[in-house]
Amino acid sequence: MSRRLVIDLACLATFALMPLVAALFDEPFLVSLFTRLAIYGMAAASLDLLIGYGALVSFGHAAFFGLGGYVVGVIAFHSSQMLPLWGWEGSNSALVVWPLALLCCALLGLVMGYLSLRTSGVQFIMITLAFSQMLYFILGSLSFYGGDDGILMNERNTLPGLDLNDANQFYYLCVALLVGWLLFCRRLVDSRFGFVLRGLKQSERRTVSLGLKPVRYRLTAFVIAGLGAGLAGILWANYALFVSPDMAAWQKSGELMAMVILGGVGTLLGPVLGAAAYLGLEQLLSLWTEHWLLVFGPLLLLVVLFGRQGLYGLLMSGAGKARKAKAPRPAKAIKPQEVHP
């Protein structure tokens, strides 16, 4: 059994057994913490799809996280206040609200990606940041929806067969969506589309010489990653029963990027580990000092300097050393004078 499979199964078992562990030790907070972990892990993994496989360093990824949550919050506000939204009475059904929120995230991804991909490098980073800040200020200016104070939701969305107000059922839904998202991303990066995306990362000139159009593939990846972050925002709105413009702020994009770097760029599962480390350190260090970022910053710097693939790379390093030790020695080259007729 490969080490990668062991790590995957260990993570899955931890998520699956956490409610039982929480009940055994009478710590319901663990379920809440791991629900946050699953949500942020999904958002971070979607960002890793851009950074790790497309070499697209987006500093505005929180825009999708915030928009997905705000669509849920706005519809919930109109539904609870019985105020028609453009003639629509609103709905609390997840089968109606969630696809609508994802559609809005896809449209934002198309516009934001189409304009941002006209640039590259630092310019790409700055224009994605500008889009995120534009959305942040737009959400903050919506005084009808609370402005900077955000929107409080009375209840979670409804889903047939599930009671999302039950903490354990909502937790398992978040875990199932996280696992589904990771499997989808793995199939995506291992497909022809993924090979083209990685080829563009290594050498855009060679990929273009094969007759492929970089913008088409990168824009598709940008939209897909936006959908992942939007789904995480939808789940966060239902988890916290609250949305605010801070969900789309550049600080949130920085948190997601820190999770990706801490867990391992280009690993998909690594950002989930990075989210666990980030949230865990936040809980532990904040008990010691309110300036916990002063401690977290140097730790992140050490990971960047000495761990090229973050926590996931450290877990896989033992397997890499073993494969290197067992690798067969190359055959001795035959010198020209040793060849006999």
Short mmCIF file of C-alpha atoms in Angstrom, two decimals:
data_model
loop_
_atom_site.label_atom_id
_atom_site.label_comp_id
_atom_site.label_asym_id
_atom_site.label_seq_id
_atom_site.Cartn_x
_atom_site.Cartn_y
_atom_site.Cartn_z
CA MET A 1 0.00 0.00 0.00
CA SER A 2 1.46 3.34 -1.05
CA ARG A 3 2.09 6.07 1.48
CA ARG A 4 -0.19 8.43 -0.45
CA LEU A 5 -3.09 6.00 -0.09
CA VAL A 6 -2.35 5.59 3.63
CA ILE A 7 -2.42 9.38 4.12
CA ASP A 8 -5.68 9.68 2.17
CA LEU A 9 -7.34 6.90 4.18
CA ALA A 10 -6.08 8.34 7.47
CA CYS A 11 -7.55 11.75 6.65
CA LEU A 12 -10.86 10.18 5.57
CA ALA A 13 -11.04 8.07 8.74
CA THR A 14 -10.34 11.12 10.91
CA PHE A 15 -13.18 13.04 9.31
CA ALA A 16 -15.53 10.05 9.48
CA LEU A 17 -14.89 9.28 13.16
CA MET A 18 -14.70 12.83 14.50
CA PRO A 19 -18.38 13.05 15.64
CA LEU A 20 -17.91 9.78 17.54
CA VAL A 21 -14.73 11.08 19.16
CA ALA A 22 -16.49 14.34 20.06
CA ALA A 23 -19.37 12.43 21.66
CA LEU A 24 -16.98 10.12 23.50
CA PHE A 25 -15.07 13.00 25.10
CA ASP A 26 -18.17 15.24 25.37
CA GLU A 27 -16.54 17.91 23.18
CA PRO A 28 -19.14 19.08 20.63
CA PHE A 29 -16.76 21.90 19.73
CA LEU A 30 -14.68 19.38 17.77
CA VAL A 31 -17.54 18.84 15.32
CA SER A 32 -17.85 22.59 14.83
CA LEU A 33 -14.08 22.94 14.34
CA PHE A 34 -13.88 20.15 11.77
CA THR A 35 -16.88 21.56 9.95
CA ARG A 36 -14.92 24.79 9.52
CA LEU A 37 -11.93 22.72 8.46
CA ALA A 38 -13.91 20.95 5.72
CA ILE A 39 -15.29 24.26 4.41
CA TYR A 40 -11.96 26.06 4.38
CA GLY A 41 -10.23 22.95 3.03
CA MET A 42 -12.54 23.02 0.01
CA ALA A 43 -11.87 26.72 -0.60
CA ALA A 44 -8.11 26.21 -0.26
CA ALA A 45 -8.11 23.17 -2.56
CA SER A 46 -9.94 25.19 -5.22
CA LEU A 47 -7.24 27.87 -4.99
CA ASP A 48 -4.56 25.17 -5.27
CA LEU A 49 -6.12 24.17 -8.59
CA LEU A 50 -5.09 27.60 -9.88
CA ILE A 51 -1.75 28.06 -8.13
CA GLY A 52 -0.43 24.51 -8.14
CA TYR A 53 -1.53 23.36 -11.58
CA GLY A 54 -2.21 26.51 -13.56
CA ALA A 55 0.52 28.79 -12.17
CA LEU A 56 -2.19 31.44 -11.67
CA VAL A 57 -1.55 33.20 -8.38
CA SER A 58 -4.94 34.72 -7.65
CA PHE A 59 -5.12 37.13 -4.72
CA GLY A 60 -8.84 37.66 -5.19
CA HIS A 61 -10.14 34.14 -4.65
CA ALA A 62 -12.16 35.27 -1.65
CA ALA A 63 -14.49 37.09 -4.05
CA PHE A 64 -16.11 33.76 -4.95
CA PHE A 65 -16.23 32.72 -1.30
CA GLY A 66 -18.01 35.94 -0.40
CA LEU A 67 -20.37 35.97 -3.39
CA GLY A 68 -21.52 32.40 -2.81
CA GLY A 69 -22.30 33.17 0.81
CA TYR A 70 -24.00 36.47 0.04
CA VAL A 71 -26.37 35.00 -2.53
CA VAL A 72 -27.54 32.55 0.13
CA GLY A 73 -27.79 35.33 2.71
CA VAL A 74 -29.70 37.74 0.48
CA ILE A 75 -32.23 35.11 -0.57
CA ALA A 76 -32.67 34.03 3.06
CA PHE A 77 -33.23 37.67 4.06
CA HIS A 78 -36.00 38.15 1.49
CA SER A 79 -37.54 34.79 2.31
CA SER A 80 -37.66 35.47 6.06
CA GLN A 81 -38.91 39.07 5.67
CA MET A 82 -41.42 38.06 2.98
CA LEU A 83 -40.05 40.73 0.67
CA PRO A 84 -40.22 39.80 -3.03
CA LEU A 85 -36.87 39.81 -4.83
CA TRP A 86 -37.58 41.05 -8.37
CA GLY A 87 -41.04 39.54 -8.07
CA TRP A 88 -39.74 36.26 -6.65
CA GLU A 89 -40.93 35.23 -3.20
CA GLY A 90 -37.61 33.53 -2.47
CA SER A 91 -36.89 29.99 -1.31
CA ASN A 92 -35.12 28.17 1.49
CA SER A 93 -34.50 25.00 -0.51
CA ALA A 94 -30.85 24.18 -1.11
CA LEU A 95 -31.78 22.63 -4.46
CA VAL A 96 -32.91 26.09 -5.59
CA VAL A 97 -30.62 28.47 -3.72
CA TRP A 98 -27.30 26.66 -4.10
CA PRO A 99 -27.37 26.25 -7.89
CA LEU A 100 -28.36 29.91 -8.19
CA ALA A 101 -25.40 30.93 -6.02
CA LEU A 102 -23.05 28.75 -8.07
CA LEU A 103 -24.37 30.29 -11.26
CA CYS A 104 -23.55 33.76 -9.94
CA CYS A 105 -20.04 32.57 -9.02
CA ALA A 106 -19.59 31.12 -12.52
CA LEU A 107 -20.62 34.42 -14.12
CA LEU A 108 -18.21 36.31 -11.87
CA GLY A 109 -15.49 33.83 -12.79
CA LEU A 110 -16.10 34.35 -16.50
CA VAL A 111 -15.90 38.15 -16.26
CA MET A 112 -13.09 38.25 -13.73
CA GLY A 113 -11.06 35.56 -15.48
CA TYR A 114 -11.53 36.92 -18.99
CA LEU A 115 -10.24 40.35 -17.98
CA SER A 116 -7.54 39.12 -15.59
CA LEU A 117 -6.04 36.61 -18.04
CA ARG A 118 -5.19 39.42 -20.41
CA THR A 119 -2.32 40.04 -18.00
CA SER A 120 0.24 37.79 -16.31
CA GLY A 121 2.62 37.75 -13.38
CA VAL A 122 2.32 40.57 -10.89
CA GLN A 123 -0.31 42.31 -13.02
CA PHE A 124 -2.53 39.22 -12.80
CA ILE A 125 -2.16 39.16 -9.01
CA MET A 126 -3.07 42.83 -8.71
CA ILE A 127 -6.09 42.74 -11.03
CA THR A 128 -7.58 39.75 -9.18
CA LEU A 129 -7.00 41.65 -5.94
CA ALA A 130 -8.72 44.69 -7.44
CA PHE A 131 -11.79 42.64 -8.44
CA SER A 132 -12.03 41.15 -4.96
CA GLN A 133 -11.80 44.56 -3.31
CA MET A 134 -14.42 45.95 -5.69
CA LEU A 135 -16.83 43.22 -4.62
CA TYR A 136 -15.90 43.79 -0.98
CA PHE A 137 -16.81 47.50 -1.17
CA ILE A 138 -19.98 46.76 -3.16
CA LEU A 139 -21.17 44.31 -0.49
CA GLY A 140 -20.28 46.79 2.24
CA SER A 141 -22.30 49.51 0.54
CA LEU A 142 -25.52 47.47 0.54
CA SER A 143 -27.11 49.26 3.48
CA PHE A 144 -30.42 47.50 2.86
CA TYR A 145 -28.64 44.21 3.67
CA GLY A 146 -26.82 45.50 6.74
CA GLY A 147 -23.83 47.12 5.05
CA ASP A 148 -20.62 46.33 6.91
CA ASP A 149 -22.61 44.52 9.62
CA GLY A 150 -23.67 41.78 7.21
CA ILE A 151 -26.77 39.59 7.20
CA LEU A 152 -28.03 37.27 9.92
CA MET A 153 -29.86 34.14 8.78
CA ASN A 154 -32.67 32.62 10.81
CA GLU A 155 -32.15 29.04 9.69
CA ARG A 156 -30.14 26.87 7.36
CA ASN A 157 -31.31 25.85 3.93
CA THR A 158 -33.36 22.70 3.62
CA LEU A 159 -32.27 19.57 1.77
CA PRO A 160 -34.55 16.55 1.20
CA GLY A 161 -33.66 13.65 3.46
CA LEU A 162 -31.35 15.69 5.69
CA ASP A 163 -31.79 17.96 8.66
CA LEU A 164 -29.08 20.58 8.16
CA ASN A 165 -29.90 22.11 11.54
CA ASP A 166 -28.45 18.96 13.09
CA ALA A 167 -24.72 19.58 13.63
CA ASN A 168 -23.63 16.02 12.77
CA GLN A 169 -25.71 15.78 9.59
CA PHE A 170 -24.48 19.15 8.38
CA TYR A 171 -20.90 18.10 9.21
CA TYR A 172 -21.14 14.91 7.17
CA LEU A 173 -22.65 16.86 4.27
CA CYS A 174 -19.65 19.22 4.31
CA VAL A 175 -17.24 16.27 4.47
CA ALA A 176 -19.02 14.49 1.60
CA LEU A 177 -18.87 17.61 -0.57
CA LEU A 178 -15.18 18.07 0.31
CA VAL A 179 -14.36 14.47 -0.67
CA GLY A 180 -16.39 14.82 -3.86
CA TRP A 181 -14.61 18.06 -4.73
CA LEU A 182 -11.16 16.53 -4.16
CA LEU A 183 -12.02 13.50 -6.29
CA PHE A 184 -13.32 15.76 -9.05
CA CYS A 185 -10.16 17.88 -8.95
CA ARG A 186 -7.97 14.75 -9.05
CA ARG A 187 -9.79 13.44 -12.10
CA LEU A 188 -9.54 16.88 -13.66
CA VAL A 189 -5.78 17.28 -13.25
CA ASP A 190 -5.20 13.70 -14.48
CA SER A 191 -7.30 14.27 -17.59
CA ARG A 192 -6.22 15.75 -20.92
CA PHE A 193 -7.38 19.13 -19.67
CA GLY A 194 -5.14 18.82 -16.63
CA PHE A 195 -2.13 17.82 -18.73
CA VAL A 196 -2.64 20.88 -20.91
CA LEU A 197 -2.94 23.08 -17.83
CA ARG A 198 0.30 21.69 -16.41
CA GLY A 199 1.95 22.03 -19.79
CA LEU A 200 1.07 25.72 -19.82
CA LYS A 201 2.64 26.01 -16.39
CA GLN A 202 5.91 24.45 -17.56
CA SER A 203 6.21 26.09 -20.96
CA GLU A 204 3.49 28.16 -22.55
CA ARG A 205 5.46 28.50 -25.80
CA ARG A 206 5.65 24.73 -26.36
CA THR A 207 1.97 24.29 -25.56
CA VAL A 208 0.98 27.04 -28.00
CA SER A 209 3.16 25.42 -30.67
CA LEU A 210 0.92 22.34 -30.42
CA GLY A 211 -2.04 24.46 -31.53
CA LEU A 212 -3.67 24.86 -28.11
CA LYS A 213 -5.16 28.13 -26.89
CA PRO A 214 -3.97 29.00 -23.36
CA VAL A 215 -6.76 31.45 -22.51
CA ARG A 216 -9.47 28.87 -23.10
CA TYR A 217 -7.96 26.35 -20.69
CA ARG A 218 -6.96 28.88 -18.07
CA LEU A 219 -10.35 30.56 -18.13
CA THR A 220 -12.05 27.20 -17.67
CA ALA A 221 -9.79 26.41 -14.72
CA PHE A 222 -10.47 29.86 -13.27
CA VAL A 223 -14.24 29.35 -13.43
CA ILE A 224 -14.04 25.82 -11.97
CA ALA A 225 -11.89 27.04 -9.09
CA GLY A 226 -14.36 29.86 -8.51
CA LEU A 227 -17.19 27.34 -8.27
CA GLY A 228 -15.27 25.42 -5.60
CA ALA A 229 -14.73 28.56 -3.53
CA GLY A 230 -18.36 29.58 -4.10
CA LEU A 231 -19.59 26.23 -2.80
CA ALA A 232 -17.41 26.70 0.27
CA GLY A 233 -18.97 30.14 0.77
CA ILE A 234 -22.45 28.61 0.52
CA LEU A 235 -21.58 26.07 3.20
CA TRP A 236 -20.04 28.77 5.39
CA ALA A 237 -23.20 30.88 5.22
CA ASN A 238 -25.22 27.88 6.37
CA TYR A 239 -22.67 26.99 9.05
CA ALA A 240 -22.32 30.44 10.61
CA LEU A 241 -25.85 31.65 9.75
CA PHE A 242 -24.16 34.93 9.00
CA VAL A 243 -22.48 36.59 6.03
CA SER A 244 -20.47 39.81 5.92
CA PRO A 245 -18.33 41.71 3.39
CA ASP A 246 -15.23 40.39 5.18
CA MET A 247 -15.80 37.09 3.39
CA ALA A 248 -14.65 38.79 0.17
CA ALA A 249 -11.81 40.87 1.67
CA TRP A 250 -8.19 40.46 0.63
CA GLN A 251 -7.37 39.16 4.11
CA LYS A 252 -9.54 36.12 3.41
CA SER A 253 -7.66 35.51 0.15
CA GLY A 254 -4.44 35.74 2.15
CA GLU A 255 -5.69 33.13 4.61
CA LEU A 256 -6.56 30.74 1.80
CA MET A 257 -3.16 31.26 0.19
CA ALA A 258 -1.44 30.63 3.54
CA MET A 259 -3.36 27.34 3.85
CA VAL A 260 -2.24 26.28 0.37
CA ILE A 261 1.41 27.13 1.05
CA LEU A 262 1.36 25.54 4.50
CA GLY A 263 -0.20 22.32 3.24
CA GLY A 264 1.65 22.02 -0.07
CA VAL A 265 1.19 23.67 -3.46
CA GLY A 266 0.06 21.33 -6.22
CA THR A 267 -1.07 18.48 -3.96
CA LEU A 268 -4.87 19.04 -3.60
CA LEU A 269 -5.00 17.19 -0.26
CA GLY A 270 -2.21 19.38 1.09
CA PRO A 271 -4.39 22.51 1.35
CA VAL A 272 -6.82 20.53 3.53
CA LEU A 273 -3.93 19.69 5.85
CA GLY A 274 -2.88 23.33 5.63
CA ALA A 275 -6.38 24.42 6.65
CA ALA A 276 -6.24 22.02 9.61
CA ALA A 277 -2.84 23.40 10.67
CA TYR A 278 -3.95 27.01 10.19
CA LEU A 279 -7.18 26.66 12.16
CA GLY A 280 -5.49 24.52 14.81
CA LEU A 281 -2.68 27.02 15.32
CA GLU A 282 -5.22 29.83 15.39
CA GLN A 283 -7.10 28.12 18.22
CA LEU A 284 -3.99 27.26 20.21
CA LEU A 285 -1.97 30.44 19.73
CA SER A 286 -4.96 32.73 20.31
CA LEU A 287 -5.26 31.22 23.80
CA TRP A 288 -1.73 32.40 24.46
CA THR A 289 -1.80 35.81 22.80
CA GLU A 290 -4.15 37.87 20.66
CA HIS A 291 -1.20 38.65 18.39
CA TRP A 292 -0.94 35.01 17.31
CA LEU A 293 -0.12 35.97 13.72
CA LEU A 294 3.28 37.19 14.95
CA VAL A 295 4.06 33.56 15.79
CA PHE A 296 2.30 32.05 12.78
CA GLY A 297 4.17 34.28 10.30
CA PRO A 298 7.66 32.90 11.06
CA LEU A 299 6.29 29.34 11.03
CA LEU A 300 4.87 29.89 7.56
CA LEU A 301 8.19 31.39 6.46
CA LEU A 302 10.05 28.28 7.65
CA VAL A 303 7.66 26.06 5.69
CA VAL A 304 8.24 28.12 2.55
CA LEU A 305 12.03 27.99 2.96
CA PHE A 306 12.51 24.36 3.96
CA GLY A 307 9.37 22.50 2.89
CA ARG A 308 8.79 22.91 -0.83
CA GLN A 309 5.58 20.88 -0.71
CA GLY A 310 4.49 21.87 2.78
CA LEU A 311 3.05 19.44 5.29
CA TYR A 312 1.97 17.01 2.60
CA GLY A 313 5.51 16.95 1.21
CA LEU A 314 6.91 16.20 4.66
CA LEU A 315 4.51 13.26 5.04
CA MET A 316 5.46 11.95 1.61
CA SER A 317 9.20 12.48 2.01
CA GLY A 318 9.70 9.11 3.66
CA ALA A 319 8.10 7.37 0.70
CA GLY A 320 10.29 9.32 -1.70
CA LYS A 321 13.45 8.32 0.18
CA ALA A 322 12.39 4.69 0.17
CA ARG A 323 11.76 4.70 -3.57
CA LYS A 324 15.10 6.39 -4.13
CA ALA A 325 16.91 3.78 -2.02
CA LYS A 326 15.26 0.88 -3.86
CA ALA A 327 15.67 2.32 -7.33
CA PRO A 328 17.68 -0.01 -9.60
CA ARG A 329 21.13 1.07 -10.60
CA PRO A 330 21.37 2.20 -14.21
CA ALA A 331 22.98 -0.21 -16.62
CA LYS A 332 26.61 0.43 -17.39
CA ALA A 333 27.03 2.24 -20.65
CA ILE A 334 28.86 0.28 -23.34
CA LYS A 335 31.89 2.08 -24.60
CA PRO A 336 32.44 2.15 -28.32
CA GLN A 337 35.70 0.18 -28.06
CA GLU A 338 33.88 -2.62 -26.22
CA VAL A 339 31.62 -3.36 -29.17
CA HIS A 340 32.92 -6.33 -31.20
CA PRO A 341 31.81 -7.27 -34.67
#
